[in-house]
């Protein structure tokens, strides 16, 4: 049977968390999907565990091992290998709600032949089933990624299912020697230029934020991965919906350049003058982050 959806999971030494994600996928009411695991250089027994699951054959599993370069690099490998028309990322510390695949596939039927859409987006909940953030307004029939938080002021993580063809058209995340993170919104911002997303007020993902995860350690990640963050800021400036959003990211771009000591990206946006105006505020932000992280970096 030709699978329609790939659920891919970047993982690094998460053998203690992967079993509950596996269980949630094993219990799906519709198993018309592939689970692709991209092992980002784990040193635990992740590969051995996955081999056992593959032998059980309860769901179709593809396992890919690569050297450790960060989650964004695992996304690159996923898009190099995904063969299904649609895909979504489920982190190793998350799970899928019981009917998530069935719900996703049902909603994909509405847009799979409509060039006006490149994705569907659903909701996240916590371990107790409480919605994280706010749902979509009922009147919304289509939305762009960049509008979710900027235009409609929604909150909380959302789960997006992408058209693979569109995501493969967007250039991969860059790999920077010595860094392990490039913010993942880059590909969504560029995909926004092709089409819209269909919003769905159904819970597809159950999340738990880990103490060692990127979400809880953002300032430290910011300082440790300045070139990756600078790269992300360029797309946020270029595709920002408002002057306020573009200026805020220009300030962050300056700050990231001060950490990396590579100032070439200051001149890679469509709004070079705005970035130059943001230099004083960027210097202040950089000083603030140094104070906040000096004990940890």
mmCIF file of C-alpha atoms in Angstrom:
data_model
loop_
_atom_site.group_PDB
_atom_site.id
_atom_site.type_symbol
_atom_site.label_atom_id
_atom_site.label_comp_id
_atom_site.label_asym_id
_atom_site.label_seq_id
_atom_site.Cartn_x
_atom_site.Cartn_y
_atom_site.Cartn_z
ATOM 1 C CA UNK A 1 0.000 0.000 0.000
ATOM 2 C CA UNK A 2 1.270 3.444 -0.949
ATOM 3 C CA UNK A 3 1.647 5.445 2.258
ATOM 4 C CA UNK A 4 0.376 9.019 2.246
ATOM 5 C CA UNK A 5 2.102 10.371 5.373
ATOM 6 C CA UNK A 6 5.539 10.240 6.992
ATOM 7 C CA UNK A 7 5.868 11.031 10.680
ATOM 8 C CA UNK A 8 9.548 11.789 11.274
ATOM 9 C CA UNK A 9 11.329 12.028 14.609
ATOM 10 C CA UNK A 10 14.805 13.495 15.151
ATOM 11 C CA UNK A 11 16.345 11.945 18.257
ATOM 12 C CA UNK A 12 19.551 12.125 20.258
ATOM 13 C CA UNK A 13 20.029 9.864 23.299
ATOM 14 C CA UNK A 14 16.296 9.700 24.012
ATOM 15 C CA UNK A 15 15.929 5.953 24.440
ATOM 16 C CA UNK A 16 14.069 6.597 27.714
ATOM 17 C CA UNK A 17 11.403 8.648 25.897
ATOM 18 C CA UNK A 18 10.985 6.983 22.512
ATOM 19 C CA UNK A 19 8.931 3.994 23.804
ATOM 20 C CA UNK A 20 5.942 6.129 24.742
ATOM 21 C CA UNK A 21 5.977 7.826 21.313
ATOM 22 C CA UNK A 22 6.185 4.374 19.727
ATOM 23 C CA UNK A 23 3.218 3.223 21.802
ATOM 24 C CA UNK A 24 1.157 6.244 20.748
ATOM 25 C CA UNK A 25 1.913 5.479 17.088
ATOM 26 C CA UNK A 26 1.248 1.781 17.536
ATOM 27 C CA UNK A 27 -2.193 2.608 18.958
ATOM 28 C CA UNK A 28 -3.272 4.898 16.105
ATOM 29 C CA UNK A 29 -6.719 4.201 14.684
ATOM 30 C CA UNK A 30 -5.245 4.543 11.174
ATOM 31 C CA UNK A 31 -1.811 3.103 10.422
ATOM 32 C CA UNK A 32 -1.447 4.451 6.892
ATOM 33 C CA UNK A 33 1.867 6.178 7.683
ATOM 34 C CA UNK A 34 5.611 5.634 7.912
ATOM 35 C CA UNK A 35 7.526 6.439 11.089
ATOM 36 C CA UNK A 36 10.962 7.739 10.095
ATOM 37 C CA UNK A 37 13.475 7.967 12.945
ATOM 38 C CA UNK A 38 16.524 10.145 12.286
ATOM 39 C CA UNK A 39 19.133 9.277 14.893
ATOM 40 C CA UNK A 40 21.376 12.326 15.282
ATOM 41 C CA UNK A 41 24.421 10.438 16.543
ATOM 42 C CA UNK A 42 22.966 8.804 19.664
ATOM 43 C CA UNK A 43 25.420 6.919 21.895
ATOM 44 C CA UNK A 44 22.730 4.984 23.763
ATOM 45 C CA UNK A 45 21.012 1.814 22.477
ATOM 46 C CA UNK A 46 18.468 3.605 20.281
ATOM 47 C CA UNK A 47 19.374 1.585 17.188
ATOM 48 C CA UNK A 48 19.006 -1.754 18.990
ATOM 49 C CA UNK A 49 15.599 -0.757 20.346
ATOM 50 C CA UNK A 50 14.362 0.363 16.925
ATOM 51 C CA UNK A 51 15.490 -2.952 15.384
ATOM 52 C CA UNK A 52 13.242 -4.768 17.860
ATOM 53 C CA UNK A 53 10.292 -2.582 16.883
ATOM 54 C CA UNK A 54 10.998 -3.188 13.203
ATOM 55 C CA UNK A 55 10.887 -6.934 13.811
ATOM 56 C CA UNK A 56 7.542 -6.612 15.612
ATOM 57 C CA UNK A 57 6.287 -4.845 12.456
ATOM 58 C CA UNK A 58 3.265 -3.237 14.125
ATOM 59 C CA UNK A 59 3.927 -0.093 12.115
ATOM 60 C CA UNK A 60 6.265 0.690 9.223
ATOM 61 C CA UNK A 61 9.529 2.115 10.580
ATOM 62 C CA UNK A 62 12.480 3.606 8.693
ATOM 63 C CA UNK A 63 15.647 4.174 10.738
ATOM 64 C CA UNK A 64 18.416 6.536 9.585
ATOM 65 C CA UNK A 65 21.637 7.174 11.524
ATOM 66 C CA UNK A 66 23.797 10.270 11.072
ATOM 67 C CA UNK A 67 26.545 12.081 12.926
ATOM 68 C CA UNK A 68 25.471 14.586 15.553
ATOM 69 C CA UNK A 69 24.888 18.015 14.011
ATOM 70 C CA UNK A 70 21.635 19.137 15.627
ATOM 71 C CA UNK A 71 17.905 18.809 15.078
ATOM 72 C CA UNK A 72 17.844 21.027 11.981
ATOM 73 C CA UNK A 73 20.344 18.719 10.286
ATOM 74 C CA UNK A 74 18.042 15.782 11.057
ATOM 75 C CA UNK A 75 15.253 17.684 9.292
ATOM 76 C CA UNK A 76 17.535 17.985 6.259
ATOM 77 C CA UNK A 77 18.087 14.223 6.237
ATOM 78 C CA UNK A 78 14.349 13.620 6.627
ATOM 79 C CA UNK A 79 13.510 15.722 3.580
ATOM 80 C CA UNK A 80 16.219 13.990 1.572
ATOM 81 C CA UNK A 81 14.556 10.631 2.278
ATOM 82 C CA UNK A 82 10.803 11.188 2.623
ATOM 83 C CA UNK A 83 8.897 9.596 -0.254
ATOM 84 C CA UNK A 84 5.302 10.169 0.884
ATOM 85 C CA UNK A 85 3.246 13.154 -0.350
ATOM 86 C CA UNK A 86 2.830 14.556 3.195
ATOM 87 C CA UNK A 87 4.952 14.729 6.334
ATOM 88 C CA UNK A 88 5.056 16.004 9.882
ATOM 89 C CA UNK A 89 7.664 16.069 12.651
ATOM 90 C CA UNK A 90 6.919 14.608 16.080
ATOM 91 C CA UNK A 91 9.699 15.238 18.584
ATOM 92 C CA UNK A 92 11.113 12.339 20.590
ATOM 93 C CA UNK A 93 9.612 13.668 23.832
ATOM 94 C CA UNK A 94 6.101 14.054 22.369
ATOM 95 C CA UNK A 95 3.270 11.671 21.486
ATOM 96 C CA UNK A 96 0.367 11.627 19.041
ATOM 97 C CA UNK A 97 -3.241 11.648 20.201
ATOM 98 C CA UNK A 98 -5.091 8.385 19.589
ATOM 99 C CA UNK A 99 -6.846 9.371 16.367
ATOM 100 C CA UNK A 100 -4.313 11.930 15.130
ATOM 101 C CA UNK A 101 -3.303 10.061 11.964
ATOM 102 C CA UNK A 102 -6.926 9.353 11.046
ATOM 103 C CA UNK A 103 -7.861 12.989 11.594
ATOM 104 C CA UNK A 104 -4.870 14.272 9.618
ATOM 105 C CA UNK A 105 -5.550 11.991 6.660
ATOM 106 C CA UNK A 106 -9.211 13.026 6.609
ATOM 107 C CA UNK A 107 -8.309 16.705 6.455
ATOM 108 C CA UNK A 108 -5.633 16.087 3.830
ATOM 109 C CA UNK A 109 -8.339 14.750 1.521
ATOM 110 C CA UNK A 110 -9.846 18.247 1.478
ATOM 111 C CA UNK A 111 -6.664 19.930 0.209
ATOM 112 C CA UNK A 112 -4.449 17.315 -1.465
ATOM 113 C CA UNK A 113 -5.527 18.423 -4.947
ATOM 114 C CA UNK A 114 -5.793 22.115 -4.094
ATOM 115 C CA UNK A 115 -2.707 24.139 -5.028
ATOM 116 C CA UNK A 116 -3.907 26.905 -2.719
ATOM 117 C CA UNK A 117 -2.661 24.884 0.289
ATOM 118 C CA UNK A 118 0.704 23.440 1.283
ATOM 119 C CA UNK A 119 -0.161 22.248 4.796
ATOM 120 C CA UNK A 120 -2.741 21.601 7.499
ATOM 121 C CA UNK A 121 -2.193 22.676 11.093
ATOM 122 C CA UNK A 122 -3.661 21.221 14.284
ATOM 123 C CA UNK A 123 -3.294 21.752 18.015
ATOM 124 C CA UNK A 124 -1.015 20.586 20.839
ATOM 125 C CA UNK A 125 -2.068 19.540 24.335
ATOM 126 C CA UNK A 126 -0.203 18.696 27.538
ATOM 127 C CA UNK A 127 -0.005 15.285 29.179
ATOM 128 C CA UNK A 128 -3.361 15.859 30.929
ATOM 129 C CA UNK A 129 -5.106 16.734 27.683
ATOM 130 C CA UNK A 130 -5.241 20.475 28.338
ATOM 131 C CA UNK A 131 -4.937 22.578 25.201
ATOM 132 C CA UNK A 132 -1.631 24.440 24.964
ATOM 133 C CA UNK A 133 -2.250 27.991 23.846
ATOM 134 C CA UNK A 134 -5.284 29.136 21.911
ATOM 135 C CA UNK A 135 -7.366 27.446 19.171
ATOM 136 C CA UNK A 136 -7.943 28.911 15.720
ATOM 137 C CA UNK A 137 -10.889 31.283 15.214
ATOM 138 C CA UNK A 138 -13.762 29.266 13.752
ATOM 139 C CA UNK A 139 -14.145 31.631 10.798
ATOM 140 C CA UNK A 140 -10.590 30.989 9.560
ATOM 141 C CA UNK A 141 -10.478 28.789 6.464
ATOM 142 C CA UNK A 142 -6.850 29.398 5.535
ATOM 143 C CA UNK A 143 -3.842 30.990 7.158
ATOM 144 C CA UNK A 144 -0.136 31.473 6.601
ATOM 145 C CA UNK A 145 2.436 30.254 9.115
ATOM 146 C CA UNK A 146 3.665 33.767 9.794
ATOM 147 C CA UNK A 147 0.111 34.937 10.558
ATOM 148 C CA UNK A 148 -0.567 32.406 13.326
ATOM 149 C CA UNK A 149 1.281 34.376 15.991
ATOM 150 C CA UNK A 150 1.779 37.801 14.402
ATOM 151 C CA UNK A 151 -1.582 38.590 12.819
ATOM 152 C CA UNK A 152 -4.034 36.518 14.857
ATOM 153 C CA UNK A 153 -2.010 36.607 18.104
ATOM 154 C CA UNK A 154 -2.533 32.918 18.802
ATOM 155 C CA UNK A 155 -0.370 31.251 21.444
ATOM 156 C CA UNK A 156 1.095 27.798 21.987
ATOM 157 C CA UNK A 157 2.847 25.336 19.717
ATOM 158 C CA UNK A 158 0.877 23.952 16.780
ATOM 159 C CA UNK A 159 1.374 20.756 14.794
ATOM 160 C CA UNK A 160 1.822 21.310 11.058
ATOM 161 C CA UNK A 161 1.577 18.630 8.373
ATOM 162 C CA UNK A 162 3.394 19.710 5.215
ATOM 163 C CA UNK A 163 3.166 18.884 1.522
ATOM 164 C CA UNK A 164 6.509 17.201 0.894
ATOM 165 C CA UNK A 165 6.849 18.590 -2.620
ATOM 166 C CA UNK A 166 6.755 22.165 -1.333
ATOM 167 C CA UNK A 167 9.151 21.572 1.559
ATOM 168 C CA UNK A 168 11.680 19.996 -0.795
ATOM 169 C CA UNK A 169 11.609 23.156 -2.904
ATOM 170 C CA UNK A 170 12.812 25.177 0.085
ATOM 171 C CA UNK A 171 16.627 25.086 0.521
ATOM 172 C CA UNK A 172 17.918 22.985 3.455
ATOM 173 C CA UNK A 173 19.006 24.384 6.792
ATOM 174 C CA UNK A 174 22.683 25.410 6.800
ATOM 175 C CA UNK A 175 25.175 23.467 8.919
ATOM 176 C CA UNK A 176 27.616 25.556 10.950
ATOM 177 C CA UNK A 177 30.749 23.951 12.342
ATOM 178 C CA UNK A 178 30.585 23.826 16.147
ATOM 179 C CA UNK A 179 26.895 24.776 16.328
ATOM 180 C CA UNK A 180 23.903 22.478 16.854
ATOM 181 C CA UNK A 181 20.821 24.610 16.234
ATOM 182 C CA UNK A 182 19.156 26.607 13.487
ATOM 183 C CA UNK A 183 15.563 27.626 14.414
ATOM 184 C CA UNK A 184 13.120 25.551 12.410
ATOM 185 C CA UNK A 185 10.697 28.285 11.335
ATOM 186 C CA UNK A 186 12.918 29.110 8.347
ATOM 187 C CA UNK A 187 11.417 26.483 6.026
ATOM 188 C CA UNK A 188 7.846 27.376 7.036
ATOM 189 C CA UNK A 189 8.417 31.068 6.369
ATOM 190 C CA UNK A 190 9.679 30.303 2.877
ATOM 191 C CA UNK A 191 6.924 27.752 2.217
ATOM 192 C CA UNK A 192 4.440 30.518 3.079
ATOM 193 C CA UNK A 193 5.397 32.136 -0.207
ATOM 194 C CA UNK A 194 3.880 29.218 -2.146
ATOM 195 C CA UNK A 195 0.438 28.772 -0.565
ATOM 196 C CA UNK A 196 -1.716 28.659 2.582
ATOM 197 C CA UNK A 197 -2.273 26.338 5.551
ATOM 198 C CA UNK A 198 -5.651 24.890 6.496
ATOM 199 C CA UNK A 199 -6.300 25.358 10.257
ATOM 200 C CA UNK A 200 -7.918 22.514 12.212
ATOM 201 C CA UNK A 201 -9.128 22.751 15.811
ATOM 202 C CA UNK A 202 -8.256 19.179 16.720
ATOM 203 C CA UNK A 203 -5.490 17.962 19.049
ATOM 204 C CA UNK A 204 -2.878 15.950 17.183
ATOM 205 C CA UNK A 205 0.168 16.174 19.433
ATOM 206 C CA UNK A 206 0.709 15.582 23.161
ATOM 207 C CA UNK A 207 3.816 17.439 24.330
ATOM 208 C CA UNK A 208 6.105 17.484 27.323
ATOM 209 C CA UNK A 209 8.923 20.001 27.515
ATOM 210 C CA UNK A 210 12.137 18.415 28.784
ATOM 211 C CA UNK A 211 14.605 20.108 31.127
ATOM 212 C CA UNK A 212 17.363 19.534 28.556
ATOM 213 C CA UNK A 213 15.246 20.571 25.591
ATOM 214 C CA UNK A 214 15.698 23.646 23.403
ATOM 215 C CA UNK A 215 12.483 25.285 24.614
ATOM 216 C CA UNK A 216 13.638 25.464 28.238
ATOM 217 C CA UNK A 217 17.180 26.553 27.379
ATOM 218 C CA UNK A 218 16.624 29.136 24.669
ATOM 219 C CA UNK A 219 18.997 31.863 25.932
ATOM 220 C CA UNK A 220 21.855 29.389 26.274
ATOM 221 C CA UNK A 221 21.076 27.991 22.838
ATOM 222 C CA UNK A 222 20.980 31.559 21.488
ATOM 223 C CA UNK A 223 24.499 32.187 22.730
ATOM 224 C CA UNK A 224 25.941 28.820 21.721
ATOM 225 C CA UNK A 225 24.527 28.910 18.170
ATOM 226 C CA UNK A 226 24.870 32.538 17.029
ATOM 227 C CA UNK A 227 25.303 31.867 13.311
ATOM 228 C CA UNK A 228 22.276 29.584 13.264
ATOM 229 C CA UNK A 229 20.145 32.191 15.012
ATOM 230 C CA UNK A 230 21.456 34.953 12.751
ATOM 231 C CA UNK A 231 20.469 32.911 9.703
ATOM 232 C CA UNK A 232 16.961 32.517 11.131
ATOM 233 C CA UNK A 233 16.638 36.241 11.810
ATOM 234 C CA UNK A 234 17.314 37.085 8.163
ATOM 235 C CA UNK A 235 14.190 35.241 6.975
ATOM 236 C CA UNK A 236 12.150 36.726 9.823
ATOM 237 C CA UNK A 237 13.222 40.228 8.781
ATOM 238 C CA UNK A 238 12.599 39.634 5.084
ATOM 239 C CA UNK A 239 9.173 38.045 5.597
ATOM 240 C CA UNK A 240 8.028 39.929 8.700
ATOM 241 C CA UNK A 241 4.455 41.187 8.492
ATOM 242 C CA UNK A 242 5.015 44.425 10.392
ATOM 243 C CA UNK A 243 7.742 47.003 10.936
ATOM 244 C CA UNK A 244 7.804 46.065 14.641
ATOM 245 C CA UNK A 245 8.489 42.416 13.826
ATOM 246 C CA UNK A 246 11.223 43.246 11.326
ATOM 247 C CA UNK A 247 12.914 45.679 13.709
ATOM 248 C CA UNK A 248 12.809 43.234 16.632
ATOM 249 C CA UNK A 249 14.527 40.611 14.527
ATOM 250 C CA UNK A 250 17.039 43.158 13.235
ATOM 251 C CA UNK A 251 18.006 43.804 16.870
ATOM 252 C CA UNK A 252 18.473 40.069 17.423
ATOM 253 C CA UNK A 253 20.476 39.767 14.216
ATOM 254 C CA UNK A 254 22.937 42.385 15.480
ATOM 255 C CA UNK A 255 23.190 40.618 18.837
ATOM 256 C CA UNK A 256 23.852 37.220 17.227
ATOM 257 C CA UNK A 257 26.543 38.746 15.013
ATOM 258 C CA UNK A 258 28.277 40.120 18.085
ATOM 259 C CA UNK A 259 28.430 36.609 19.545
ATOM 260 C CA UNK A 260 29.707 35.028 16.324
ATOM 261 C CA UNK A 261 31.965 37.967 15.371
ATOM 262 C CA UNK A 262 30.783 37.387 11.810
ATOM 263 C CA UNK A 263 29.061 40.551 10.600
ATOM 264 C CA UNK A 264 28.468 39.502 6.996
ATOM 265 C CA UNK A 265 24.813 38.582 7.621
ATOM 266 C CA UNK A 266 24.033 42.190 8.555
ATOM 267 C CA UNK A 267 23.985 42.885 4.833
ATOM 268 C CA UNK A 268 22.036 39.812 3.672
ATOM 269 C CA UNK A 269 18.508 41.079 4.339
ATOM 270 C CA UNK A 270 16.198 43.174 2.181
ATOM 271 C CA UNK A 271 16.268 45.818 4.919
ATOM 272 C CA UNK A 272 19.940 46.673 5.428
ATOM 273 C CA UNK A 273 19.185 50.213 6.599
ATOM 274 C CA UNK A 274 16.806 48.889 9.258
ATOM 275 C CA UNK A 275 19.514 46.538 10.523
ATOM 276 C CA UNK A 276 22.008 49.403 10.748
ATOM 277 C CA UNK A 277 19.498 51.465 12.731
ATOM 278 C CA UNK A 278 19.050 48.493 15.094
ATOM 279 C CA UNK A 279 22.765 48.317 16.011
ATOM 280 C CA UNK A 280 22.563 50.254 19.328
ATOM 281 C CA UNK A 281 19.630 48.152 20.569
ATOM 282 C CA UNK A 282 21.411 44.997 19.373
ATOM 283 C CA UNK A 283 24.508 45.885 21.402
ATOM 284 C CA UNK A 284 22.344 46.381 24.500
ATOM 285 C CA UNK A 285 20.559 43.033 23.942
ATOM 286 C CA UNK A 286 23.874 41.246 23.482
ATOM 287 C CA UNK A 287 25.153 42.671 26.787
ATOM 288 C CA UNK A 288 21.933 41.571 28.534
ATOM 289 C CA UNK A 289 22.192 37.998 27.225
ATOM 290 C CA UNK A 290 25.839 37.798 28.267
ATOM 291 C CA UNK A 291 24.819 38.732 31.812
ATOM 292 C CA UNK A 292 21.951 36.229 31.882
ATOM 293 C CA UNK A 293 24.032 33.320 30.574
ATOM 294 C CA UNK A 294 27.546 33.985 31.900
ATOM 295 C CA UNK A 295 27.349 31.154 34.436
ATOM 296 C CA UNK A 296 26.150 28.592 31.945
ATOM 297 C CA UNK A 297 28.141 29.146 28.743
#
